[in-house]
Amino acid sequence: MSVSRRTVLATAAGAAAVCASPTPAAGAVDARTPAPTLRTLRAAADYAVEKIRAVAPGVNGFPVGTRFEKWVYSQGGDWVGGFWPGTLWMAWLYSKDEAFRAWAPASAQKLAPRQYDTGTHDLGFLFYPSWVTAWRLTGEDAWRTGALQAADSLIQRYNPRGRFIRAWGPLTDQKNAGRVIIDTMMNLDLLAFASRQTGDAKYLDIAVEHTKTTQRVFPRTDGSTPHVFDFDPDSGAPIGPNTVQGYSPTSCWSRGQAWGIYGFTTMYRRTGNPEFLATARKLADFAVRALTPDHVPVWDYRAPQQPHDIKDASAGAIMACGLLDLSTATGSRSYREVALRLLAALSQTCLTRNSARAEAVVARCTRNRPAEDGIEISLPYADYYLLEGILRVLQPEDVDRAIDLSAL
């Protein structure tokens, strides 16, 4: 597979503040956004920024989830370490409070050892909202260099026989060598970034091949997806769907579906491949149909107790970001309207406003229902994607500066 020089070099190297040119869709707040929705989103962003400002001085690691409404930390970042510095960057973009601009890089710097970590597929989650964003907003080249090293570590997990990036376990672990998960779609933009910055197509080539493999085996006829798909790691032959965080191999874990919507849309923007856009639409259409009237996703769209089941607000925040992106990519107003309803519902029914002790912004999240791990708690990626989604509506040019919303 070859990648055009235009694709590889679409973003010029140099100071991030200079290279982050506005996407054509960026600009003033969409005049068609209803005024009540704008008020709701601004109030939610105001609340989020005040909460984060109050909590940030006491944060001594990377939040991974809450226990009794207080953050529990990982010192190494686990797979979620990029979201706290990313949230601080989003808070700075909204408020222009320089305290956030100081806290964000200080937190991101603690991830430095992870750029050499070949034992996880989650390097995009770790380094895009933290280090790539830091480079784009500050122009300091050390952030770019570290993100490129993380991309080098990530491509070592690529299996050329099956054309996929393995999800879990060190490279020596044969038990997980053939496991692919829908979440990995969100880690591919780090590879697109690396190709654009270095001029070397190998990173984007791997991202594209993984996307094609995911596109081939994950989506069902109705647009739903499993969490896991297993391959024979030696031959690359497909074995079949599975799950870890969903109800069953035939169910549809809502957060995974949201990762897929967002990830396929991003890969469409980075490549212009219309098949990736069609897949994003297929996944989005299923998820939109599966939403309950309150617009807060249940944890699994096919669990036996749905639609009367526990919620996962994080799935709603991620899905809203993906739908806003998809609306821009397709010109479909309906995706934007659903995204606005999602963001408004989260802002009105899922914030921690009623608790004086809560340290997070978003409540009603579920981490791993089958393992009974983190049921209806707060999660750092819910806070991050809620702010990203709100800023996509209120300040699209600023979000473009931070994470690059450009397309071919």
mmCIF file of C-alpha atoms in Angstrom:
data_model
loop_
_atom_site.group_PDB
_atom_site.id
_atom_site.type_symbol
_atom_site.label_atom_id
_atom_site.label_comp_id
_atom_site.label_asym_id
_atom_site.label_seq_id
_atom_site.Cartn_x
_atom_site.Cartn_y
_atom_site.Cartn_z
ATOM 1 C CA MET A 1 0.000 0.000 0.000
ATOM 2 C CA SER A 2 1.275 3.473 -0.814
ATOM 3 C CA VAL A 3 0.335 6.768 0.768
ATOM 4 C CA SER A 4 0.410 10.014 -1.151
ATOM 5 C CA ARG A 5 3.021 12.581 -0.240
ATOM 6 C CA ARG A 6 0.150 14.997 0.370
ATOM 7 C CA THR A 7 -1.224 12.673 3.054
ATOM 8 C CA VAL A 8 2.143 12.175 4.726
ATOM 9 C CA LEU A 9 3.145 15.803 4.727
ATOM 10 C CA ALA A 10 -0.262 17.398 5.311
ATOM 11 C CA THR A 11 0.918 19.017 8.534
ATOM 12 C CA ALA A 12 4.180 20.916 8.313
ATOM 13 C CA ALA A 13 6.736 20.456 11.056
ATOM 14 C CA GLY A 14 7.343 23.498 13.164
ATOM 15 C CA ALA A 15 5.820 25.402 15.996
ATOM 16 C CA ALA A 16 2.459 23.972 16.914
ATOM 17 C CA ALA A 17 0.860 27.344 17.330
ATOM 18 C CA VAL A 18 1.738 28.092 13.720
ATOM 19 C CA CYS A 19 0.892 24.714 12.202
ATOM 20 C CA ALA A 20 -2.557 24.428 13.742
ATOM 21 C CA SER A 21 -4.492 26.092 10.948
ATOM 22 C CA PRO A 22 -8.273 26.172 11.244
ATOM 23 C CA THR A 23 -10.255 23.422 9.581
ATOM 24 C CA PRO A 24 -12.876 24.679 7.126
ATOM 25 C CA ALA A 25 -15.571 23.627 9.598
ATOM 26 C CA ALA A 26 -14.001 25.579 12.423
ATOM 27 C CA GLY A 27 -15.120 29.053 13.263
ATOM 28 C CA ALA A 28 -17.775 30.783 15.248
ATOM 29 C CA VAL A 29 -20.437 28.913 17.164
ATOM 30 C CA ASP A 30 -22.912 27.358 14.714
ATOM 31 C CA ALA A 31 -25.793 29.829 14.498
ATOM 32 C CA ARG A 32 -28.242 26.938 14.231
ATOM 33 C CA THR A 33 -27.365 25.631 17.693
ATOM 34 C CA PRO A 34 -30.401 26.372 19.874
ATOM 35 C CA ALA A 35 -29.825 29.082 22.461
ATOM 36 C CA PRO A 36 -31.025 26.882 25.362
ATOM 37 C CA THR A 37 -28.487 24.230 24.343
ATOM 38 C CA LEU A 38 -25.708 26.811 24.251
ATOM 39 C CA ARG A 39 -26.655 27.990 27.738
ATOM 40 C CA THR A 40 -26.667 24.413 29.007
ATOM 41 C CA LEU A 41 -23.257 23.663 27.526
ATOM 42 C CA ARG A 42 -21.699 26.881 28.804
ATOM 43 C CA ALA A 43 -23.029 26.203 32.286
ATOM 44 C CA ALA A 44 -21.583 22.686 32.163
ATOM 45 C CA ALA A 45 -18.204 23.975 30.979
ATOM 46 C CA ASP A 46 -18.213 26.623 33.716
ATOM 47 C CA TYR A 47 -18.947 23.944 36.296
ATOM 48 C CA ALA A 48 -16.249 21.639 34.900
ATOM 49 C CA VAL A 49 -13.573 24.323 34.933
ATOM 50 C CA GLU A 50 -14.376 25.367 38.492
ATOM 51 C CA LYS A 51 -14.327 21.747 39.652
ATOM 52 C CA ILE A 52 -11.025 21.020 37.924
ATOM 53 C CA ARG A 53 -9.483 24.249 39.230
ATOM 54 C CA ALA A 54 -10.436 23.284 42.792
ATOM 55 C CA VAL A 55 -9.197 19.699 42.523
ATOM 56 C CA ALA A 56 -6.018 20.120 40.438
ATOM 57 C CA PRO A 57 -3.669 21.326 43.207
ATOM 58 C CA GLY A 58 -4.265 18.097 45.131
ATOM 59 C CA VAL A 59 -3.888 15.690 42.216
ATOM 60 C CA ASN A 60 -0.797 13.560 42.856
ATOM 61 C CA GLY A 61 -0.926 11.106 39.960
ATOM 62 C CA PHE A 62 -3.169 10.157 37.057
ATOM 63 C CA PRO A 63 -6.857 9.703 37.907
ATOM 64 C CA VAL A 64 -8.161 6.290 36.842
ATOM 65 C CA GLY A 65 -11.616 6.351 38.459
ATOM 66 C CA THR A 66 -13.351 7.316 41.656
ATOM 67 C CA ARG A 67 -13.951 5.513 44.928
ATOM 68 C CA PHE A 68 -16.493 7.138 47.211
ATOM 69 C CA GLU A 69 -16.389 10.105 44.798
ATOM 70 C CA LYS A 70 -12.646 10.719 45.267
ATOM 71 C CA TRP A 71 -10.080 10.117 42.530
ATOM 72 C CA VAL A 72 -7.984 6.963 42.728
ATOM 73 C CA TYR A 73 -4.580 7.440 41.108
ATOM 74 C CA SER A 74 -2.041 5.558 39.045
ATOM 75 C CA GLN A 75 1.487 6.883 39.230
ATOM 76 C CA GLY A 76 2.441 5.405 35.861
ATOM 77 C CA GLY A 77 -0.729 6.380 34.032
ATOM 78 C CA ASP A 78 -2.233 2.939 33.406
ATOM 79 C CA TRP A 79 -3.954 3.328 29.997
ATOM 80 C CA VAL A 80 -5.725 6.577 30.931
ATOM 81 C CA GLY A 81 -2.803 8.842 31.844
ATOM 82 C CA GLY A 82 -3.243 11.154 28.869
ATOM 83 C CA PHE A 83 -6.730 12.252 29.858
ATOM 84 C CA TRP A 84 -5.878 14.306 32.950
ATOM 85 C CA PRO A 85 -3.359 16.571 31.180
ATOM 86 C CA GLY A 86 -5.741 16.621 28.208
ATOM 87 C CA THR A 87 -8.553 17.777 30.462
ATOM 88 C CA LEU A 88 -6.311 20.517 31.858
ATOM 89 C CA TRP A 89 -5.553 21.676 28.327
ATOM 90 C CA MET A 90 -9.268 21.776 27.496
ATOM 91 C CA ALA A 91 -9.932 23.751 30.682
ATOM 92 C CA TRP A 92 -7.235 26.228 29.661
ATOM 93 C CA LEU A 93 -8.699 26.644 26.175
ATOM 94 C CA TYR A 94 -12.084 27.420 27.662
ATOM 95 C CA SER A 95 -11.027 29.635 30.552
ATOM 96 C CA LYS A 96 -7.610 31.011 29.461
ATOM 97 C CA ASP A 97 -6.597 30.592 33.114
ATOM 98 C CA GLU A 98 -2.800 30.270 33.076
ATOM 99 C CA ALA A 99 -2.885 27.921 36.059
ATOM 100 C CA PHE A 100 -4.213 25.198 33.764
ATOM 101 C CA ARG A 101 -1.470 25.915 31.250
ATOM 102 C CA ALA A 102 1.095 25.282 33.997
ATOM 103 C CA TRP A 103 -0.566 22.161 35.392
ATOM 104 C CA ALA A 104 -1.069 20.447 32.010
ATOM 105 C CA PRO A 105 2.585 20.063 30.930
ATOM 106 C CA ALA A 106 3.686 19.264 34.467
ATOM 107 C CA SER A 107 1.270 16.338 34.479
ATOM 108 C CA ALA A 108 2.091 15.233 30.931
ATOM 109 C CA GLN A 109 5.806 15.160 31.690
ATOM 110 C CA LYS A 110 5.221 12.332 34.178
ATOM 111 C CA LEU A 111 4.289 10.108 31.220
ATOM 112 C CA ALA A 112 7.791 10.404 29.725
ATOM 113 C CA PRO A 113 8.871 6.816 30.541
ATOM 114 C CA ARG A 114 5.799 5.434 28.754
ATOM 115 C CA GLN A 115 6.984 6.591 25.326
ATOM 116 C CA TYR A 116 9.164 3.469 25.257
ATOM 117 C CA ASP A 117 6.392 1.122 26.393
ATOM 118 C CA THR A 118 5.859 -1.618 23.806
ATOM 119 C CA GLY A 119 3.543 -3.552 26.121
ATOM 120 C CA THR A 120 0.325 -1.701 25.308
ATOM 121 C CA HIS A 121 -1.716 -0.501 22.345
ATOM 122 C CA ASP A 122 -2.902 2.503 24.351
ATOM 123 C CA LEU A 123 -0.076 4.840 23.435
ATOM 124 C CA GLY A 124 -2.467 7.020 21.459
ATOM 125 C CA PHE A 125 -4.671 7.474 24.514
ATOM 126 C CA LEU A 126 -1.572 8.239 26.563
ATOM 127 C CA PHE A 127 0.258 10.626 24.243
ATOM 128 C CA TYR A 128 -2.222 12.314 21.900
ATOM 129 C CA PRO A 129 -4.298 14.378 24.365
ATOM 130 C CA SER A 130 -1.191 15.082 26.446
ATOM 131 C CA TRP A 131 2.015 15.316 24.390
ATOM 132 C CA VAL A 132 0.684 15.960 20.883
ATOM 133 C CA THR A 133 -1.664 18.587 22.260
ATOM 134 C CA ALA A 134 1.163 20.111 24.307
ATOM 135 C CA TRP A 135 3.278 20.426 21.169
ATOM 136 C CA ARG A 136 0.443 21.920 19.154
ATOM 137 C CA LEU A 137 -0.320 24.502 21.842
ATOM 138 C CA THR A 138 3.226 25.392 22.947
ATOM 139 C CA GLY A 139 5.462 24.616 19.979
ATOM 140 C CA GLU A 140 8.045 23.021 22.309
ATOM 141 C CA ASP A 141 9.696 20.300 20.262
ATOM 142 C CA ALA A 142 10.341 17.913 23.155
ATOM 143 C CA TRP A 143 6.629 17.067 23.145
ATOM 144 C CA ARG A 144 6.713 16.231 19.442
ATOM 145 C CA THR A 145 9.827 14.094 19.864
ATOM 146 C CA GLY A 146 8.284 12.092 22.688
ATOM 147 C CA ALA A 147 5.057 11.527 20.753
ATOM 148 C CA LEU A 148 7.043 10.254 17.769
ATOM 149 C CA GLN A 149 8.917 7.838 20.032
ATOM 150 C CA ALA A 150 5.563 6.601 21.345
ATOM 151 C CA ALA A 151 4.478 5.976 17.746
ATOM 152 C CA ASP A 152 7.669 3.969 17.182
ATOM 153 C CA SER A 153 6.791 1.866 20.207
ATOM 154 C CA LEU A 154 3.217 1.353 19.039
ATOM 155 C CA ILE A 155 4.070 0.027 15.579
ATOM 156 C CA GLN A 156 6.119 -2.753 17.152
ATOM 157 C CA ARG A 157 2.770 -4.307 18.097
ATOM 158 C CA TYR A 158 1.717 -4.668 14.454
ATOM 159 C CA ASN A 159 1.173 -8.225 13.167
ATOM 160 C CA PRO A 160 1.793 -8.158 9.388
ATOM 161 C CA ARG A 161 0.257 -11.615 8.872
ATOM 162 C CA GLY A 162 -3.114 -10.609 10.265
ATOM 163 C CA ARG A 163 -2.636 -6.906 9.510
ATOM 164 C CA PHE A 164 -3.628 -5.753 12.975
ATOM 165 C CA ILE A 165 -2.186 -4.077 16.060
ATOM 166 C CA ARG A 166 -2.489 -6.455 18.989
ATOM 167 C CA ALA A 167 -4.247 -4.998 22.003
ATOM 168 C CA TRP A 168 -2.954 -6.484 25.217
ATOM 169 C CA GLY A 169 0.095 -7.995 26.819
ATOM 170 C CA PRO A 170 3.853 -7.649 26.341
ATOM 171 C CA LEU A 171 5.269 -8.704 23.005
ATOM 172 C CA THR A 172 6.413 -11.986 24.539
ATOM 173 C CA ASP A 173 2.902 -12.887 25.724
ATOM 174 C CA GLN A 174 1.450 -15.471 23.346
ATOM 175 C CA LYS A 175 -1.867 -15.719 25.190
ATOM 176 C CA ASN A 176 -2.982 -12.289 23.959
ATOM 177 C CA ALA A 177 -0.958 -12.158 20.758
ATOM 178 C CA GLY A 178 -4.005 -12.427 18.498
ATOM 179 C CA ARG A 179 -6.440 -10.206 20.392
ATOM 180 C CA VAL A 180 -7.765 -7.089 18.684
ATOM 181 C CA ILE A 181 -10.224 -4.699 20.322
ATOM 182 C CA ILE A 182 -12.399 -1.929 18.931
ATOM 183 C CA ASP A 183 -10.736 0.587 21.287
ATOM 184 C CA THR A 184 -7.530 0.509 19.210
ATOM 185 C CA MET A 185 -9.216 2.633 16.558
ATOM 186 C CA MET A 186 -8.654 5.558 18.918
ATOM 187 C CA ASN A 187 -4.910 4.994 19.086
ATOM 188 C CA LEU A 188 -4.325 5.254 15.350
ATOM 189 C CA ASP A 189 -4.258 9.042 15.105
ATOM 190 C CA LEU A 190 -0.894 8.985 16.866
ATOM 191 C CA LEU A 191 0.420 7.042 13.860
ATOM 192 C CA ALA A 192 -1.155 9.470 11.393
ATOM 193 C CA PHE A 193 0.529 12.268 13.330
ATOM 194 C CA ALA A 194 3.890 10.494 13.081
ATOM 195 C CA SER A 195 3.659 10.112 9.305
ATOM 196 C CA ARG A 196 2.666 13.732 8.851
ATOM 197 C CA GLN A 197 5.547 14.920 11.007
ATOM 198 C CA THR A 198 8.318 12.639 9.729
ATOM 199 C CA GLY A 199 7.298 12.191 6.096
ATOM 200 C CA ASP A 200 7.580 8.421 6.627
ATOM 201 C CA ALA A 201 4.482 6.606 5.385
ATOM 202 C CA LYS A 202 5.080 3.465 7.465
ATOM 203 C CA TYR A 203 3.105 4.733 10.468
ATOM 204 C CA LEU A 204 -0.001 5.664 8.489
ATOM 205 C CA ASP A 205 0.330 2.488 6.414
ATOM 206 C CA ILE A 206 -0.007 0.427 9.594
ATOM 207 C CA ALA A 207 -2.909 2.551 10.827
ATOM 208 C CA VAL A 208 -4.724 2.073 7.512
ATOM 209 C CA GLU A 209 -4.137 -1.683 7.454
ATOM 210 C CA HIS A 210 -5.408 -2.021 11.012
ATOM 211 C CA THR A 211 -8.473 0.052 10.112
ATOM 212 C CA LYS A 212 -9.213 -2.156 7.109
ATOM 213 C CA THR A 213 -8.918 -5.278 9.255
ATOM 214 C CA THR A 214 -11.203 -3.801 11.902
ATOM 215 C CA GLN A 215 -13.643 -2.771 9.187
ATOM 216 C CA ARG A 216 -13.677 -6.290 7.789
ATOM 217 C CA VAL A 217 -14.318 -8.271 10.993
ATOM 218 C CA PHE A 218 -15.953 -6.040 13.618
ATOM 219 C CA PRO A 219 -19.127 -4.449 12.182
ATOM 220 C CA ARG A 220 -22.157 -6.731 11.994
ATOM 221 C CA THR A 221 -24.835 -6.315 9.360
ATOM 222 C CA ASP A 222 -26.833 -3.991 11.613
ATOM 223 C CA GLY A 223 -23.819 -1.825 12.453
ATOM 224 C CA SER A 224 -23.216 -3.151 15.979
ATOM 225 C CA THR A 225 -19.766 -4.351 17.038
ATOM 226 C CA PRO A 226 -18.230 -6.781 19.527
ATOM 227 C CA HIS A 227 -15.540 -5.617 21.923
ATOM 228 C CA VAL A 228 -12.910 -8.192 20.868
ATOM 229 C CA PHE A 229 -11.991 -10.144 17.765
ATOM 230 C CA ASP A 230 -9.465 -12.973 17.981
ATOM 231 C CA PHE A 231 -6.976 -14.035 15.339
ATOM 232 C CA ASP A 232 -4.429 -16.805 15.101
ATOM 233 C CA PRO A 233 -1.284 -14.755 15.710
ATOM 234 C CA ASP A 234 0.931 -17.097 13.702
ATOM 235 C CA SER A 235 -1.133 -17.373 10.532
ATOM 236 C CA GLY A 236 -3.199 -14.207 10.906
ATOM 237 C CA ALA A 237 -6.365 -16.212 10.253
ATOM 238 C CA PRO A 238 -9.535 -14.888 11.911
ATOM 239 C CA ILE A 239 -10.985 -16.935 14.781
ATOM 240 C CA GLY A 240 -14.040 -14.928 15.772
ATOM 241 C CA PRO A 241 -15.655 -12.298 17.991
ATOM 242 C CA ASN A 242 -15.250 -12.232 21.755
ATOM 243 C CA THR A 243 -15.613 -9.789 24.614
ATOM 244 C CA VAL A 244 -14.092 -8.669 27.887
ATOM 245 C CA GLN A 245 -16.095 -5.567 28.765
ATOM 246 C CA GLY A 246 -19.298 -6.291 26.884
ATOM 247 C CA TYR A 247 -22.113 -8.576 27.971
ATOM 248 C CA SER A 248 -21.253 -11.300 25.442
ATOM 249 C CA PRO A 249 -19.472 -11.835 22.097
ATOM 250 C CA THR A 250 -22.796 -11.108 20.379
ATOM 251 C CA SER A 251 -23.677 -7.981 22.385
ATOM 252 C CA CYS A 252 -22.651 -4.369 21.775
ATOM 253 C CA TRP A 253 -20.660 -2.608 24.499
ATOM 254 C CA SER A 254 -21.652 1.033 24.184
ATOM 255 C CA ARG A 255 -18.264 2.593 24.907
ATOM 256 C CA GLY A 256 -16.638 0.335 22.317
ATOM 257 C CA GLN A 257 -19.243 1.384 19.772
ATOM 258 C CA ALA A 258 -18.404 5.009 20.560
ATOM 259 C CA TRP A 259 -14.676 4.371 20.125
ATOM 260 C CA GLY A 260 -15.474 2.908 16.721
ATOM 261 C CA ILE A 261 -17.565 5.877 15.573
ATOM 262 C CA TYR A 262 -14.919 8.377 16.606
ATOM 263 C CA GLY A 263 -11.983 6.282 15.356
ATOM 264 C CA PHE A 264 -13.337 5.479 11.902
ATOM 265 C CA THR A 265 -14.304 9.114 11.366
ATOM 266 C CA THR A 266 -10.810 10.233 12.331
ATOM 267 C CA MET A 267 -9.228 7.745 9.949
ATOM 268 C CA TYR A 268 -11.495 9.026 7.183
ATOM 269 C CA ARG A 269 -10.254 12.546 7.838
ATOM 270 C CA ARG A 270 -6.635 11.393 7.751
ATOM 271 C CA THR A 271 -6.939 9.355 4.540
ATOM 272 C CA GLY A 272 -10.031 10.423 2.603
ATOM 273 C CA ASN A 273 -10.987 6.743 2.260
ATOM 274 C CA PRO A 274 -14.777 6.757 1.696
ATOM 275 C CA GLU A 275 -15.111 3.200 3.025
ATOM 276 C CA PHE A 276 -13.935 4.383 6.441
ATOM 277 C CA LEU A 277 -16.594 7.088 6.395
ATOM 278 C CA ALA A 278 -19.260 4.573 5.406
ATOM 279 C CA THR A 279 -18.249 2.352 8.325
ATOM 280 C CA ALA A 280 -18.382 5.282 10.748
ATOM 281 C CA ARG A 281 -21.903 6.047 9.553
ATOM 282 C CA LYS A 282 -22.973 2.422 9.900
ATOM 283 C CA LEU A 283 -21.742 2.277 13.504
ATOM 284 C CA ALA A 284 -23.247 5.672 14.289
ATOM 285 C CA ASP A 285 -26.645 4.780 12.867
ATOM 286 C CA PHE A 286 -26.844 1.683 15.061
ATOM 287 C CA ALA A 287 -25.835 3.599 18.202
ATOM 288 C CA VAL A 288 -28.306 6.409 17.510
ATOM 289 C CA ARG A 289 -31.129 3.893 17.099
ATOM 290 C CA ALA A 290 -30.104 2.184 20.349
ATOM 291 C CA LEU A 291 -30.183 5.331 22.489
ATOM 292 C CA THR A 292 -32.806 5.528 25.203
ATOM 293 C CA PRO A 293 -35.032 8.645 25.384
ATOM 294 C CA ASP A 294 -32.846 10.162 28.108
ATOM 295 C CA HIS A 295 -29.844 10.122 25.729
ATOM 296 C CA VAL A 296 -27.486 8.579 28.305
ATOM 297 C CA PRO A 297 -26.238 5.267 26.860
ATOM 298 C CA VAL A 298 -26.719 2.048 28.758
ATOM 299 C CA TRP A 299 -23.440 0.208 29.307
ATOM 300 C CA ASP A 300 -24.261 -2.432 26.659
ATOM 301 C CA TYR A 301 -26.906 -1.930 23.998
ATOM 302 C CA ARG A 302 -27.726 -5.663 23.928
ATOM 303 C CA ALA A 303 -27.507 -6.641 27.590
ATOM 304 C CA PRO A 304 -30.679 -8.418 28.772
ATOM 305 C CA GLN A 305 -31.852 -5.591 31.034
ATOM 306 C CA GLN A 306 -31.484 -2.805 28.504
ATOM 307 C CA PRO A 307 -32.938 -0.273 28.021
ATOM 308 C CA HIS A 308 -33.511 -0.330 31.802
ATOM 309 C CA ASP A 309 -29.894 -0.923 32.758
ATOM 310 C CA ILE A 310 -27.017 0.917 34.347
ATOM 311 C CA LYS A 311 -25.589 3.799 32.385
ATOM 312 C CA ASP A 312 -22.200 4.752 31.014
ATOM 313 C CA ALA A 313 -22.007 8.505 30.590
ATOM 314 C CA SER A 314 -18.468 8.166 29.217
ATOM 315 C CA ALA A 315 -19.886 6.359 26.183
ATOM 316 C CA GLY A 316 -22.203 9.314 25.608
ATOM 317 C CA ALA A 317 -19.398 11.879 25.772
ATOM 318 C CA ILE A 318 -17.192 9.918 23.353
ATOM 319 C CA MET A 319 -20.108 9.296 21.007
ATOM 320 C CA ALA A 320 -21.009 12.990 20.991
ATOM 321 C CA CYS A 321 -17.485 13.938 19.876
ATOM 322 C CA GLY A 322 -17.561 11.301 17.156
ATOM 323 C CA LEU A 323 -20.967 12.417 15.899
ATOM 324 C CA LEU A 324 -19.918 16.068 15.741
ATOM 325 C CA ASP A 325 -16.907 15.018 13.683
ATOM 326 C CA LEU A 326 -19.080 12.780 11.517
ATOM 327 C CA SER A 327 -21.568 15.582 10.930
ATOM 328 C CA THR A 328 -18.786 17.784 9.601
ATOM 329 C CA ALA A 329 -17.393 14.966 7.441
ATOM 330 C CA THR A 330 -20.760 14.066 5.914
ATOM 331 C CA GLY A 331 -22.621 17.364 6.000
ATOM 332 C CA SER A 332 -25.418 15.565 7.843
ATOM 333 C CA ARG A 333 -27.177 17.857 10.274
ATOM 334 C CA SER A 334 -28.864 14.921 12.037
ATOM 335 C CA TYR A 335 -25.616 13.635 13.536
ATOM 336 C CA ARG A 336 -24.952 17.050 15.021
ATOM 337 C CA GLU A 337 -28.446 17.228 16.461
ATOM 338 C CA VAL A 338 -28.016 13.888 18.231
ATOM 339 C CA ALA A 339 -24.594 14.978 19.504
ATOM 340 C CA LEU A 340 -26.116 18.148 20.962
ATOM 341 C CA ARG A 341 -28.831 16.124 22.669
ATOM 342 C CA LEU A 342 -26.182 13.807 24.116
ATOM 343 C CA LEU A 343 -24.087 16.689 25.442
ATOM 344 C CA ALA A 344 -27.138 18.439 26.866
ATOM 345 C CA ALA A 345 -28.348 15.260 28.560
ATOM 346 C CA LEU A 346 -24.943 14.632 30.132
ATOM 347 C CA SER A 347 -24.744 18.264 31.230
ATOM 348 C CA GLN A 348 -28.197 18.190 32.808
ATOM 349 C CA THR A 349 -28.335 14.712 34.350
ATOM 350 C CA CYS A 350 -24.814 13.344 34.783
ATOM 351 C CA LEU A 351 -22.706 16.053 36.418
ATOM 352 C CA THR A 352 -21.611 15.864 40.049
ATOM 353 C CA ARG A 353 -23.302 19.133 40.995
ATOM 354 C CA ASN A 354 -25.262 17.607 43.861
ATOM 355 C CA SER A 355 -22.193 16.355 45.717
ATOM 356 C CA ALA A 356 -19.866 18.624 47.646
ATOM 357 C CA ARG A 357 -17.266 15.857 48.020
ATOM 358 C CA ALA A 358 -17.063 14.745 44.378
ATOM 359 C CA GLU A 359 -13.718 15.374 42.663
ATOM 360 C CA ALA A 360 -14.768 14.485 39.123
ATOM 361 C CA VAL A 361 -17.048 16.378 36.757
ATOM 362 C CA VAL A 362 -19.103 13.540 35.246
ATOM 363 C CA ALA A 363 -20.905 10.837 37.213
ATOM 364 C CA ARG A 364 -22.905 7.769 36.079
ATOM 365 C CA CYS A 365 -20.017 6.038 34.304
ATOM 366 C CA THR A 366 -19.374 2.297 34.232
ATOM 367 C CA ARG A 367 -15.855 0.968 33.732
ATOM 368 C CA ASN A 368 -16.209 -2.826 33.465
ATOM 369 C CA ARG A 369 -19.659 -4.232 34.197
ATOM 370 C CA PRO A 370 -18.871 -7.951 33.711
ATOM 371 C CA ALA A 371 -16.017 -7.718 36.220
ATOM 372 C CA GLU A 372 -18.169 -5.667 38.623
ATOM 373 C CA ASP A 373 -15.388 -3.084 38.474
ATOM 374 C CA GLY A 374 -16.402 0.554 38.660
ATOM 375 C CA ILE A 375 -20.182 0.528 38.418
ATOM 376 C CA GLU A 376 -21.713 4.017 38.154
ATOM 377 C CA ILE A 377 -18.559 5.893 39.140
ATOM 378 C CA SER A 378 -16.619 8.764 37.532
ATOM 379 C CA LEU A 379 -13.946 8.142 34.913
ATOM 380 C CA PRO A 380 -11.259 10.526 33.610
ATOM 381 C CA TYR A 381 -12.112 10.020 29.958
ATOM 382 C CA ALA A 382 -15.713 11.069 30.595
ATOM 383 C CA ASP A 383 -14.492 14.416 31.925
ATOM 384 C CA TYR A 384 -12.074 14.818 29.014
ATOM 385 C CA TYR A 385 -14.507 13.986 26.200
ATOM 386 C CA LEU A 386 -17.340 16.006 27.725
ATOM 387 C CA LEU A 387 -15.132 19.100 27.619
ATOM 388 C CA GLU A 388 -13.842 18.233 24.156
ATOM 389 C CA GLY A 389 -17.399 17.823 22.912
ATOM 390 C CA ILE A 390 -18.593 21.074 24.453
ATOM 391 C CA LEU A 391 -15.622 22.958 23.017
ATOM 392 C CA ARG A 392 -16.256 21.408 19.591
ATOM 393 C CA VAL A 393 -19.562 23.283 19.747
ATOM 394 C CA LEU A 394 -18.544 26.500 21.516
ATOM 395 C CA GLN A 395 -14.905 26.960 20.410
ATOM 396 C CA PRO A 396 -14.165 24.749 17.393
ATOM 397 C CA GLU A 397 -11.057 26.690 16.363
ATOM 398 C CA ASP A 398 -9.521 26.093 19.784
ATOM 399 C CA VAL A 399 -10.220 22.359 19.611
ATOM 400 C CA ASP A 400 -8.643 22.337 16.154
ATOM 401 C CA ARG A 401 -5.535 23.982 17.593
ATOM 402 C CA ALA A 402 -5.327 21.315 20.258
ATOM 403 C CA ILE A 403 -6.092 18.051 18.483
ATOM 404 C CA ASP A 404 -6.180 18.883 14.736
ATOM 405 C CA LEU A 405 -9.598 18.582 13.138
ATOM 406 C CA SER A 406 -8.233 19.056 9.621
ATOM 407 C CA ALA A 407 -9.076 16.779 6.711
ATOM 408 C CA LEU A 408 -7.551 16.056 3.310
#
